[in-house]
Coordinates of C-alpha atoms in Angstrom, one line a residue:
X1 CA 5.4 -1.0 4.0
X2 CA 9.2 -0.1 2.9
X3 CA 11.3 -1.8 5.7
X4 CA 14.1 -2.9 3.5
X5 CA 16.0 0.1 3.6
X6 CA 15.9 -1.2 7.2
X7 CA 17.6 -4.0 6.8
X8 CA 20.6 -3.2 4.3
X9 CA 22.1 -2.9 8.5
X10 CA 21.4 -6.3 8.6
X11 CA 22.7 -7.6 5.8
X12 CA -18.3 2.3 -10.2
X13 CA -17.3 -0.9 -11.9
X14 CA -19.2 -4.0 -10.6
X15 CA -17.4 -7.1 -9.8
X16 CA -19.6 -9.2 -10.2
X17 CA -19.5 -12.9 -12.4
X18 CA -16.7 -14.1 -10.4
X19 CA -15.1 -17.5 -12.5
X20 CA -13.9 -19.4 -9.3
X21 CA -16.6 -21.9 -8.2
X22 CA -17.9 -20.6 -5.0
X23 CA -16.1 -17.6 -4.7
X24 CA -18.0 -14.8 -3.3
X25 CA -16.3 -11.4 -1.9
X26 CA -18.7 -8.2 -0.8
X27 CA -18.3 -4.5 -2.6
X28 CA -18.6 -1.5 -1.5
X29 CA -19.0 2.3 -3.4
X30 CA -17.6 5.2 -1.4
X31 CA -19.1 9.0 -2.0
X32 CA -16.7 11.2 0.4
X33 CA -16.7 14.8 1.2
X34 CA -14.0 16.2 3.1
X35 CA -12.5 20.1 3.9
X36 CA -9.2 20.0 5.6
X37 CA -8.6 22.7 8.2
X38 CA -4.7 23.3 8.0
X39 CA -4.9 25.4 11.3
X40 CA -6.3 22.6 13.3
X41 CA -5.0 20.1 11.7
X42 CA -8.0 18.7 11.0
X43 CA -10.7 16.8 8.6
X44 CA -14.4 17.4 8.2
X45 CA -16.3 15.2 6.3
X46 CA -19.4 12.9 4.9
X47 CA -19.7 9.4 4.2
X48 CA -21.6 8.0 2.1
X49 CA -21.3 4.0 1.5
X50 CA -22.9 1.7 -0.7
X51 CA -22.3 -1.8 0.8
X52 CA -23.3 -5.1 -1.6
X53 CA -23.9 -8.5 -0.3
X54 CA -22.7 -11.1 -2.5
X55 CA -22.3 -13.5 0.5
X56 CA -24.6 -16.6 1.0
X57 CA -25.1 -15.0 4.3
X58 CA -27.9 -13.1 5.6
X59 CA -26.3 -9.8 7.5
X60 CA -27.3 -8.0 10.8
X61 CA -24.5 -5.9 11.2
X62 CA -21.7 -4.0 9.8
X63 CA -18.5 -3.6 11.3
X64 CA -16.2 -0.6 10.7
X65 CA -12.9 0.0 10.7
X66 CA -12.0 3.9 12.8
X67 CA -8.7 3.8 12.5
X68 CA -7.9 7.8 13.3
X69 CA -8.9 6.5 16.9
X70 CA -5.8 4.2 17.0
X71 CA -3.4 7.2 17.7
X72 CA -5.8 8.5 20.7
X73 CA -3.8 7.6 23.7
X74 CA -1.7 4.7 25.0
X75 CA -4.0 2.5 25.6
X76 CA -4.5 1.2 21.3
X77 CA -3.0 -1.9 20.1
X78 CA -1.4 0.5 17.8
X79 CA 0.2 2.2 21.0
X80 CA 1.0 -1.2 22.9
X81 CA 2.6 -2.5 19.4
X82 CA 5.1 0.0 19.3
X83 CA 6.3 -0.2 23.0
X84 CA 7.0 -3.8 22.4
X85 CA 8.3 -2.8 19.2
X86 CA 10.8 -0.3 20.8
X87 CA 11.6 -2.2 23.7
X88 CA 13.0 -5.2 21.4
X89 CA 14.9 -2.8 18.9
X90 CA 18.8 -3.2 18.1
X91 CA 19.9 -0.2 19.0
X92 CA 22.3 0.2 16.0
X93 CA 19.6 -0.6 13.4
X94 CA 17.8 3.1 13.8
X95 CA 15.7 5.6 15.6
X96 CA 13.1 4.1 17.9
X97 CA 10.0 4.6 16.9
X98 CA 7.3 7.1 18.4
X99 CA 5.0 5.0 20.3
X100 CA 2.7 8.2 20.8
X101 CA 1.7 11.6 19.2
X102 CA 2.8 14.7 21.1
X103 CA -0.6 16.1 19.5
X104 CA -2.5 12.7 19.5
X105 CA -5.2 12.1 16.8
X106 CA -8.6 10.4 16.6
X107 CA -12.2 10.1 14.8
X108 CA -15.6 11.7 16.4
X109 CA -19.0 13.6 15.4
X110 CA -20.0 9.8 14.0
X111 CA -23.8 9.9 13.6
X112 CA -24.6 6.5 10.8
X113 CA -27.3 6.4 9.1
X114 CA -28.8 3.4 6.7
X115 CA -30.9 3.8 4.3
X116 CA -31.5 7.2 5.8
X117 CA -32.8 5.4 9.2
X118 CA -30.4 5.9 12.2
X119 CA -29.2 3.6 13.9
X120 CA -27.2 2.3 16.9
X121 CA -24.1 0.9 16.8
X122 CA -21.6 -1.1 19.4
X123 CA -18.4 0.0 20.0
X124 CA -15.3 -2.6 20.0
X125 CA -14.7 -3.8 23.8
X126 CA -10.9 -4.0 23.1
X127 CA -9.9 -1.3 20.1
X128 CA -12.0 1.8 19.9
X129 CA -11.2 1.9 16.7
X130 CA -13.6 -0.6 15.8
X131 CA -17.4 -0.1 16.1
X132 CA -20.1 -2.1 15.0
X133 CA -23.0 -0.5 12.8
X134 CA -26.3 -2.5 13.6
X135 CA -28.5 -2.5 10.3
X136 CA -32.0 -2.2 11.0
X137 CA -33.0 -4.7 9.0
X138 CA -31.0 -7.8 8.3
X139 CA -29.1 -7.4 4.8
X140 CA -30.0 -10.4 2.4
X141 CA -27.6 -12.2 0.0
X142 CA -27.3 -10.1 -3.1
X143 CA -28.9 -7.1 -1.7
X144 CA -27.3 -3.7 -1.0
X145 CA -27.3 -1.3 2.2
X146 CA -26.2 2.4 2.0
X147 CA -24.4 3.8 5.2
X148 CA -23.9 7.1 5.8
X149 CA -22.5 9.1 8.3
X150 CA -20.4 12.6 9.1
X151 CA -16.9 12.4 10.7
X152 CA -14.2 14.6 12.3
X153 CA -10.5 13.8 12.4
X154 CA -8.2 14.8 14.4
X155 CA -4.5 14.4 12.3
X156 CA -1.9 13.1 14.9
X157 CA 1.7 14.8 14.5
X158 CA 3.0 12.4 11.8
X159 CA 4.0 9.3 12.4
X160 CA 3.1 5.7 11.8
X161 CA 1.8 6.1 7.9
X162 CA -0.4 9.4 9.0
X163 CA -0.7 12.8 10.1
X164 CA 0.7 16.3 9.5
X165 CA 4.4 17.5 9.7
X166 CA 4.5 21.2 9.4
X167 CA 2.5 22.7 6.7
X168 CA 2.3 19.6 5.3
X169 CA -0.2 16.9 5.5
X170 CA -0.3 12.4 4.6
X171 CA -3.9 11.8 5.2
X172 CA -4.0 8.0 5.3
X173 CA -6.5 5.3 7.5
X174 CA -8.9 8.1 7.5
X175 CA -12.2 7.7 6.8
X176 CA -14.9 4.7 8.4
X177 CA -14.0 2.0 6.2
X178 CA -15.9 -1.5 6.3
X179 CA -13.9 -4.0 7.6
X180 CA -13.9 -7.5 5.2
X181 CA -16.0 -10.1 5.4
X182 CA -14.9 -13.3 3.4
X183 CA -15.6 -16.4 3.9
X184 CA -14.3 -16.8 7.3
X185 CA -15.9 -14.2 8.4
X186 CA -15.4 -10.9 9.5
X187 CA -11.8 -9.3 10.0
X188 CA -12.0 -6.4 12.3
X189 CA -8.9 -5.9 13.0
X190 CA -7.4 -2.5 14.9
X191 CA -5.0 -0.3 13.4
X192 CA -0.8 -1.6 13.6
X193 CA 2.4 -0.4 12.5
X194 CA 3.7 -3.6 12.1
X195 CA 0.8 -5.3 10.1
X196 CA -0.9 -3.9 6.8
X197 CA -4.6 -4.2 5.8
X198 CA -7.6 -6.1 4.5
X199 CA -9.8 -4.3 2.8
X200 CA -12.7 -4.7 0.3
X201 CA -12.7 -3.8 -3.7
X202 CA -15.1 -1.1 -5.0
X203 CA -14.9 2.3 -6.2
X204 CA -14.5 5.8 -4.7
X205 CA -16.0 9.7 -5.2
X206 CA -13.8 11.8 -3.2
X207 CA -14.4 15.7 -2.7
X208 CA -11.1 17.4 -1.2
X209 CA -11.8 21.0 -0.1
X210 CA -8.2 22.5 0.9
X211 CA -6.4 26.2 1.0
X212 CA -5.9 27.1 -2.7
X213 CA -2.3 27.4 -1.9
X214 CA -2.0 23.6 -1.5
X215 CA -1.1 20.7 -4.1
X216 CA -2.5 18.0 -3.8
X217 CA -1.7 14.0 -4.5
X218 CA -4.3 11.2 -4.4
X219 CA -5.5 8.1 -5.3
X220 CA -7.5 8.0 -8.3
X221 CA -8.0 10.4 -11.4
X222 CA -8.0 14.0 -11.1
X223 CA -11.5 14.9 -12.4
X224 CA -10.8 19.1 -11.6
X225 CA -9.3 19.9 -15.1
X226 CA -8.1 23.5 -14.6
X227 CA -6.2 22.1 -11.5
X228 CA -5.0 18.7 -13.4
X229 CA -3.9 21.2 -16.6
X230 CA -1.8 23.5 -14.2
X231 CA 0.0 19.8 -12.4
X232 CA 0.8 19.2 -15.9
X233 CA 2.3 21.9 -16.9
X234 CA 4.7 22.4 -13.8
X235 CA 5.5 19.1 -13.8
X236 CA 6.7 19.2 -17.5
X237 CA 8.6 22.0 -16.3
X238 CA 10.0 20.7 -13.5
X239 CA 11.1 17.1 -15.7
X240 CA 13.2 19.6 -17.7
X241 CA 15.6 19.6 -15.3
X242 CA 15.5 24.0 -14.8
X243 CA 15.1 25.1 -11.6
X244 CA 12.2 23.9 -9.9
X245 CA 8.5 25.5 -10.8
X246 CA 6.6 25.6 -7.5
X247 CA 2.5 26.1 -7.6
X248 CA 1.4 29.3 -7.3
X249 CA -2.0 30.3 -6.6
X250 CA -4.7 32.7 -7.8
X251 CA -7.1 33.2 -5.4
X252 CA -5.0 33.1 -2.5
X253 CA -6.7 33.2 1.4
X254 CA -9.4 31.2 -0.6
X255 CA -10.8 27.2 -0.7
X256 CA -10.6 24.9 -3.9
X257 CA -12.5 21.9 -4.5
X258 CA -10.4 18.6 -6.0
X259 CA -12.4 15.4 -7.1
X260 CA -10.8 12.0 -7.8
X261 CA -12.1 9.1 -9.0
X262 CA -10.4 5.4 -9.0
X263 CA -12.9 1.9 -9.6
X264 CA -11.8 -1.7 -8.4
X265 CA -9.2 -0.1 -5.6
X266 CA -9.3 -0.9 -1.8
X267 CA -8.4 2.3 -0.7
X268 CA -7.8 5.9 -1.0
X269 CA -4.9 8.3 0.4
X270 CA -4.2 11.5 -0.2
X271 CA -1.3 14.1 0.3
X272 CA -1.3 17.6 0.7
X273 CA 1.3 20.5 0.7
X274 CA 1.9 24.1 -0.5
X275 CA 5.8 23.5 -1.5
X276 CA 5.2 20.1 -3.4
X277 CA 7.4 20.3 -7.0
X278 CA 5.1 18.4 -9.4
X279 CA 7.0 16.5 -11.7
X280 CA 4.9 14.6 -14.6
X281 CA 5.5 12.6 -17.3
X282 CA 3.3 9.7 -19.8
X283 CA 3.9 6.1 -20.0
X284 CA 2.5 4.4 -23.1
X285 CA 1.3 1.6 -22.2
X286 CA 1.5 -2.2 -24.8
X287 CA -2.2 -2.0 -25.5
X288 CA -1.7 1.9 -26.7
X289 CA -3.2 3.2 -23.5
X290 CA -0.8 6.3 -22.0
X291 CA -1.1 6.4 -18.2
X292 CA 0.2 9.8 -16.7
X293 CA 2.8 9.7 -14.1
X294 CA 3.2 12.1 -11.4
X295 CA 5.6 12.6 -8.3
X296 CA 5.6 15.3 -5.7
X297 CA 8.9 16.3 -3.9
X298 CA 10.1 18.0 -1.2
X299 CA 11.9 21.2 -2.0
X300 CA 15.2 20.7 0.0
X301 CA 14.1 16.4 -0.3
X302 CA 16.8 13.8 -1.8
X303 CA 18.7 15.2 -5.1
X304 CA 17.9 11.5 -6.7
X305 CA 14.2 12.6 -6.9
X306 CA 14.6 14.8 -9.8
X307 CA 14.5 10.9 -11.4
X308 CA 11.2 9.8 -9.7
X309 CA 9.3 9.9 -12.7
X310 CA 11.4 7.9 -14.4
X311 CA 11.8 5.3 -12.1
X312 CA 8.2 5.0 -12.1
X313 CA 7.8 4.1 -15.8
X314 CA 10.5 2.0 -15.5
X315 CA 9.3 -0.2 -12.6
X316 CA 5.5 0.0 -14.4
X317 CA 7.3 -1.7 -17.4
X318 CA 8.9 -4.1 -15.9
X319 CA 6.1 -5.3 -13.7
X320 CA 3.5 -5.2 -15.9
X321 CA 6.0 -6.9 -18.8
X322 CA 6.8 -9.7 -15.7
X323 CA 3.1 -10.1 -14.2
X324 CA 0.1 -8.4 -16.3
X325 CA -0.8 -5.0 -17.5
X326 CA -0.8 -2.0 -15.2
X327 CA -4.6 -1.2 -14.9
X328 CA -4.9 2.4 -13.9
X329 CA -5.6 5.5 -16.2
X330 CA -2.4 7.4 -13.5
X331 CA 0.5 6.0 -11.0
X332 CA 2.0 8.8 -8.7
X333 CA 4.9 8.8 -5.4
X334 CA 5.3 11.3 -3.1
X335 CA 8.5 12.1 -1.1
X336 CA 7.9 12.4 2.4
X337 CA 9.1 14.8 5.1
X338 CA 12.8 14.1 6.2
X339 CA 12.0 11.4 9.1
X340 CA 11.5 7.7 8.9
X341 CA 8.8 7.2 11.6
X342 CA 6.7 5.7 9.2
X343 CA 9.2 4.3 6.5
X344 CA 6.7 4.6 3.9
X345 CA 3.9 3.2 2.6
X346 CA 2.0 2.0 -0.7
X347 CA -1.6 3.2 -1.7
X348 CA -3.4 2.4 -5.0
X349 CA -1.8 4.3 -7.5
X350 CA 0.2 6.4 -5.2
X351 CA 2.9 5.3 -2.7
X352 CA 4.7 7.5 0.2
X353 CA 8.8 7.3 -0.1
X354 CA 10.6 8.4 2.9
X355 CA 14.0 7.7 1.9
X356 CA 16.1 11.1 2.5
X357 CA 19.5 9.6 2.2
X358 CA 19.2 7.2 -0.8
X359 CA 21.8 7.2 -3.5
X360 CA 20.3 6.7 -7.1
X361 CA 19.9 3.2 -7.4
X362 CA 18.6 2.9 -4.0
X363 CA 16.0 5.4 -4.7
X364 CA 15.2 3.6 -8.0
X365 CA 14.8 0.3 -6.0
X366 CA 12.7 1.9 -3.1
X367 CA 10.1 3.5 -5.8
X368 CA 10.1 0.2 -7.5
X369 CA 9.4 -1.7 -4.6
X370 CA 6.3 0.8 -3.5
X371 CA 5.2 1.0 -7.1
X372 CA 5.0 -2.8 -7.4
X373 CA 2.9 -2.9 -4.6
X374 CA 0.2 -1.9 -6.9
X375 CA 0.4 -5.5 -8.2
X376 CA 1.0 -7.3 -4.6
X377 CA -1.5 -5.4 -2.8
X378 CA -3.7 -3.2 -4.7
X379 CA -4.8 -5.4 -7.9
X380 CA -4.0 -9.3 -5.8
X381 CA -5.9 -8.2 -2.7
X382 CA -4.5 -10.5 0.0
X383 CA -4.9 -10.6 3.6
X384 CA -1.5 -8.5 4.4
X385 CA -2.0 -9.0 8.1
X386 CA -2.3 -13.1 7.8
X387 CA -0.3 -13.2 5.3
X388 CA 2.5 -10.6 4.9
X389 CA 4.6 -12.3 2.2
X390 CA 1.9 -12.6 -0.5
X391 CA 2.7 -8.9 -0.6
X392 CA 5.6 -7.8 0.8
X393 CA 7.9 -10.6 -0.1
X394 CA 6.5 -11.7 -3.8
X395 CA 7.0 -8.2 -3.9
X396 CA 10.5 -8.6 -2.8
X397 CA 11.6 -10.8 -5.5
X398 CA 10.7 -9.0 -8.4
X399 CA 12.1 -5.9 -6.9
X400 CA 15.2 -8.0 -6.7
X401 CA 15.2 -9.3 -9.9
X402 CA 14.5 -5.6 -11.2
X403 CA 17.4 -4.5 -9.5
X404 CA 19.7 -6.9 -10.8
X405 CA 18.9 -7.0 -14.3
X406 CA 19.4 -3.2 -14.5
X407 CA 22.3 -2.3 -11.7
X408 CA 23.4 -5.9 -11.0
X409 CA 23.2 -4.7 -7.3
X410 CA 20.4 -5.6 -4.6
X411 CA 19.3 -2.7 -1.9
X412 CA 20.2 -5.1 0.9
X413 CA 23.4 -4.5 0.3
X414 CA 24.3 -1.2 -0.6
X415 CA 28.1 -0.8 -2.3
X416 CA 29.1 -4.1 -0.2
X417 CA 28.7 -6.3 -3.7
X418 CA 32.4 -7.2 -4.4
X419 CA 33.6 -6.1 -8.3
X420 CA 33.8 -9.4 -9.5
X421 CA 30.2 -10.2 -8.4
X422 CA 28.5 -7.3 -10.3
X423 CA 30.3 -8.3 -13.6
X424 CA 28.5 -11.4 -13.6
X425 CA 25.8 -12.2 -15.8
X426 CA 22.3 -11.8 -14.0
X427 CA 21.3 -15.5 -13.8
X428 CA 24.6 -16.0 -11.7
X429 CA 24.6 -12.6 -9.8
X430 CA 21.5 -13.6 -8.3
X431 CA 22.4 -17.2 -7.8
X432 CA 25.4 -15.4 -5.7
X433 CA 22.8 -12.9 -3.8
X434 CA 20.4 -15.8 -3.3
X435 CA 23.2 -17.7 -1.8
X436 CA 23.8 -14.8 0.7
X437 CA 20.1 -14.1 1.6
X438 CA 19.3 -17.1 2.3
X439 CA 22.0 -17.6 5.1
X440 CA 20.7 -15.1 6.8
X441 CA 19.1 -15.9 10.3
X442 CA 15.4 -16.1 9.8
X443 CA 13.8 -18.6 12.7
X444 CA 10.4 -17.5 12.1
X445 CA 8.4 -19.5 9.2
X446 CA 6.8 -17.6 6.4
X447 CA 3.7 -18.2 7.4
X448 CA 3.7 -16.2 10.6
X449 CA 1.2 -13.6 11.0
X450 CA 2.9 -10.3 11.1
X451 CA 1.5 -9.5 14.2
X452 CA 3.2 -11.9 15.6
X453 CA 6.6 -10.4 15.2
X454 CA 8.2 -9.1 17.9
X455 CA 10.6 -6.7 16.2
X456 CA 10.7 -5.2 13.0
X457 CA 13.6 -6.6 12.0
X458 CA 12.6 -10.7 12.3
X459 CA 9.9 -9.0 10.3
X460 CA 11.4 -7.5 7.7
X461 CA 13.8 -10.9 6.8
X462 CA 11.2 -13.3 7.5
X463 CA 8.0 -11.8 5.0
X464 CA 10.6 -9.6 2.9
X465 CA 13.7 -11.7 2.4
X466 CA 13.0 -15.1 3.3
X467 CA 9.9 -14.7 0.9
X468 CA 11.9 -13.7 -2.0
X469 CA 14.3 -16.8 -1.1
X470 CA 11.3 -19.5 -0.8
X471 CA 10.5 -18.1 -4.7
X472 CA 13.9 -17.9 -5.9
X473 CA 13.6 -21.9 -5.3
X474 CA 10.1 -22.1 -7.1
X475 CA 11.9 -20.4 -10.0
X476 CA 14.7 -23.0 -9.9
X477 CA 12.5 -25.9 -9.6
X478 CA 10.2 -24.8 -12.4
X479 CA 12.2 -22.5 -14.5
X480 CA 11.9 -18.6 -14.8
X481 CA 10.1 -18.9 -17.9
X482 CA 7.2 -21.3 -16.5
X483 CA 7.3 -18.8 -12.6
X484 CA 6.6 -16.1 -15.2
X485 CA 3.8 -18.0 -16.7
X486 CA 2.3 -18.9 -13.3
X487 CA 2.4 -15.5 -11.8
X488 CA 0.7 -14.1 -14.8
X489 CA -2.3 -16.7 -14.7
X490 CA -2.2 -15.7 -11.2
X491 CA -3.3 -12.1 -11.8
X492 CA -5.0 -12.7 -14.9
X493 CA -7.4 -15.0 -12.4
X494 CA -7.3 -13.3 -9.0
X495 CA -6.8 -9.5 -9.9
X496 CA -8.9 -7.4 -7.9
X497 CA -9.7 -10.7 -5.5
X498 CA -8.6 -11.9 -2.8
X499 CA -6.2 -14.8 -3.3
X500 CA -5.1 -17.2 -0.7
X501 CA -2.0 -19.1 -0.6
X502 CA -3.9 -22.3 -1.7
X503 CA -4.7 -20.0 -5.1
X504 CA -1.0 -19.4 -5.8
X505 CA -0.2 -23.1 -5.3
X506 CA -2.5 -24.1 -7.8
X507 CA -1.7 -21.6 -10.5
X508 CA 1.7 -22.5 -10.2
X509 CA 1.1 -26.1 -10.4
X510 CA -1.1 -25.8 -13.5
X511 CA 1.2 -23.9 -14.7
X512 CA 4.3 -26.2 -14.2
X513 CA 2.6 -29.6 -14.4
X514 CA 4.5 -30.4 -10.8
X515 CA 3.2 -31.0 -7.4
X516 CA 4.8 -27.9 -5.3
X517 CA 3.5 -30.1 -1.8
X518 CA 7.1 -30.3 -1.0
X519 CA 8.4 -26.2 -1.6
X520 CA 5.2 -24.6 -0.2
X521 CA 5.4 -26.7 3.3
X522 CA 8.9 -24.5 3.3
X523 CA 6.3 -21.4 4.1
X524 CA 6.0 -23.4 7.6
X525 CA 9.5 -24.1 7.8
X526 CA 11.9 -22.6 10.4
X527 CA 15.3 -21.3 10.0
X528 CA 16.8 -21.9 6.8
X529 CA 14.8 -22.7 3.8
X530 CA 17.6 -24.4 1.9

């Protein structure tokens, strides 16, 4: 989730034949149907799951994640989260959040089925949404289940990564999704602002039935070609630079169905609205593979995002030049509404930016930072809510380094970088930035969950800033060069897995021949790192 923007006031394809020795993680295929009511402000749906036990366990039980419910009434950790959350805000760093809907949202008309057998199910004693899905007959190692069932959601009023604003619509935690079960167990875990996901690899069918008059942006491929040929055109258009193309229907009063398509992604968003301008470009890709690129504005949004595509390429290249190949066939941002309720928030191969006020090389960094987020997060599938900064702050530090190769500036900062700093080469501009960052109050170690936080802003330095900090000193133990080498046999080894912290430590050491012991006990270290 984009909290640095935040803080500048502070300062179908298997996966199986896994190489790792013992390492075992469950899959799931997802068939989806779903109509959205843009009266109502509603969804109507079907899901169909295919569930695949590569644990050594037997299973009796399923347990799903309903995380519409977590915006049904005060009562939802989601709800008591953000009361806490308010209540400990500085009231110069922003708006309060909203700890509640003034429409409030949630998820019935469940009815699972598996196999085709119905079935009972329990729900969660402390988070509603949570339910457990009893299977009727326990689920063998390497032996697959299909769950099925129909759903209704209510979309809150936007706010906290989901719901409508106006005629527009950011359908996000929406559908019953299986919570993960690793190794330690199950993680069913309810629905937070202040805490991201866990969530198992596989690959997704989605049918979106909307009003014709509506564009639509969403993980995965675009299989509807008539529809993807118009988004193309427009968005050529729009690139031009002329005055801004807007989608026009021809069957107006009438329904269209999209379908996507994504394989080996965690999950699937979508974004709806008739004023979207489409913007669209290629990016050709170093094994001669062209990946389309696609934003969606607003039409009165931030003048900088007539650049969006653009800063998408640019932050593909440079991540997949620093850390491994981006693997998608398409990579797409939307600009959100003109609030900052939810900040915004990545999804595979398509991030929300809510960033109304950015100048141009803010906006560049804040798309970078979401875009990279396909690597730390969508392809390295950690545990974001145990482990925030194997996301958010790796993240951090290439988005810094990406910003001071190409600007020699940092996003933390804004237009506070003195003249003489940003003529400085890059290896001593960030030595200079570094040297800042890290003398910023940060009590918390790393390796606090982020639930644990009791403010957004300890948050944001601790897993963001810190993060980026605790790797800055990796690179200067090791050497760029050898970091570079580590993080790529990182994702070569652990793409579309789910890495612990012990993982990175030991590519890094292979890589670099040194015992790190010493620099990753800092992730437990409080204060200062250095």
């Amino acid at each position: 989730m984009k909290i640095l923007c935040a803080l500048m006031i502070v300062v179908g394809t298997p996966l199986l034949g896994f190489s790792q020795t013992g390492y075992w993680q469950q899959e799931v295929h997802y068939n989806i149907k779903v109509a959205l009511n843009d009266k109502q402000h509603s969804l109507k749906g079907d899901l169909s799951v295919d569930y695949i036990n590569h644990s050594p366990d037997t299973l009796t039980f399923i347990w799903f994640h309903l995380w519409p419910n977590a915006y049904k009434n005060k009562n939802t950790a989601l709800a008591k989260q953000l009361v806490v959350l308010n209540e400990s805000k500085n009231p110069l760093s922003g708006d309060k959040k909203k700890t509640e809907a003034t429409e409030p949202g949630f998820i019935d008309s469940l009815k699972f089925v598996v196999n085709g057998q119905t079935v009972s199910t329990e729900n969660d004693t402390a988070n509603i949404d949570m339910i457990k899905v009893i299977l009727p007959q326990p689920l063998l190692p390497g032996k697959q289940v299909t769950v099925a069932t129909p759903f209704f959601v209510k979309l809150p009023n936007y706010y906290s990564r989901s719901g409508y604003s106006g005629q527009q619509f950011f359908v996000c935690q929406w559908y019953p999704k299986p919570a993960v079960y690793d190794n330690t167990g199950w993680h069913q875990m309810p629905y937070l602002d202040q805490g991201e996901f866990y969530s198992e690899y596989g690959s997704f069918k989605v049918n979106i039935t909307v009003p014709s008059e509506y564009v639509v942006g969403a993980t995965g491929s675009l299989q509807t070609k008539a529809e993807l040929d118009r988004y193309k055109q427009i968005g050529i258009e729009n690139n031009k630079g002329v005055k801004s193309a807007l989608y026009k229907t021809t069957t107006p009063g009438k329904s269209k169905t999209l379908q996507y398509v994504g394989d080996r992604i965690l999950d699937f968003a979508w974004f709806a609205a008739k004023d979207f301008v489409i913007r669209y470009d290629t990016l050709q890709m170093a094994d001669n593979n062209t990946i389309d690129v696609f934003s969606y504005g607003q039409t009165g949004g931030n003048k900088t995002w007539k650049n969006s595509t653009s800063y998408i390429k640019d932050a593909v290249r440079h991540y997949s030049n620093w850390i491994g190949q981006y693997p998608y066939p398409v990579v797409q941002a939307v600009e959100g509404p003109k609030n900052q309720s939810s900040g915004g928030m990545e999804y595979p191969m398509i991030t929300l930016i809510t960033s109304p006020n950015a100048k141009e090389e803010e906006m560049d960094a804040v798309i970078t930072h979401e875009v990279g987020h396909n690597w730390f997060m969508g392809i390295l599938g950690s545990n974001e809510r145990e482990h925030a900064w194997m996301d958010e702050g790796i993240n951090s530090y290439f988005q810094f380094r990406y910003e001071a190769e190409k600007y020699r500036s940092n996003s933390l900062f804004g237009n506070m970088i003195p003249k003489e700093v940003k003529e400085l080469d890059v290896k001593d501009f960030q030595a200079r930035i570094y040297e800042v960052l890290n003398s910023i109050p940060a009590k918390q170690p790393i390796n606090t969950a982020s639930a644990a936080f009791s403010n957004n802003e300890d948050y944001g330095i601790v897993e963001y800033v810190k993060t980026a900090v605790w790797l800055y000193i990796i690179e200067n133990t090791i050497g760029r060069d050898t970091l570079d080498k580590g993080i790529q046999s990182y994702y070569k080894d652990w793409q579309f897995k789910h890495p612990s912290p012990e993982d990175l430590k030991k590519e890094l050491e292979a890589a670099s021949g040194k015992n790190l012991d010493a620099i990753f006990a800092l992730l437990d270290k409080e204060g200062k790192l250095l």
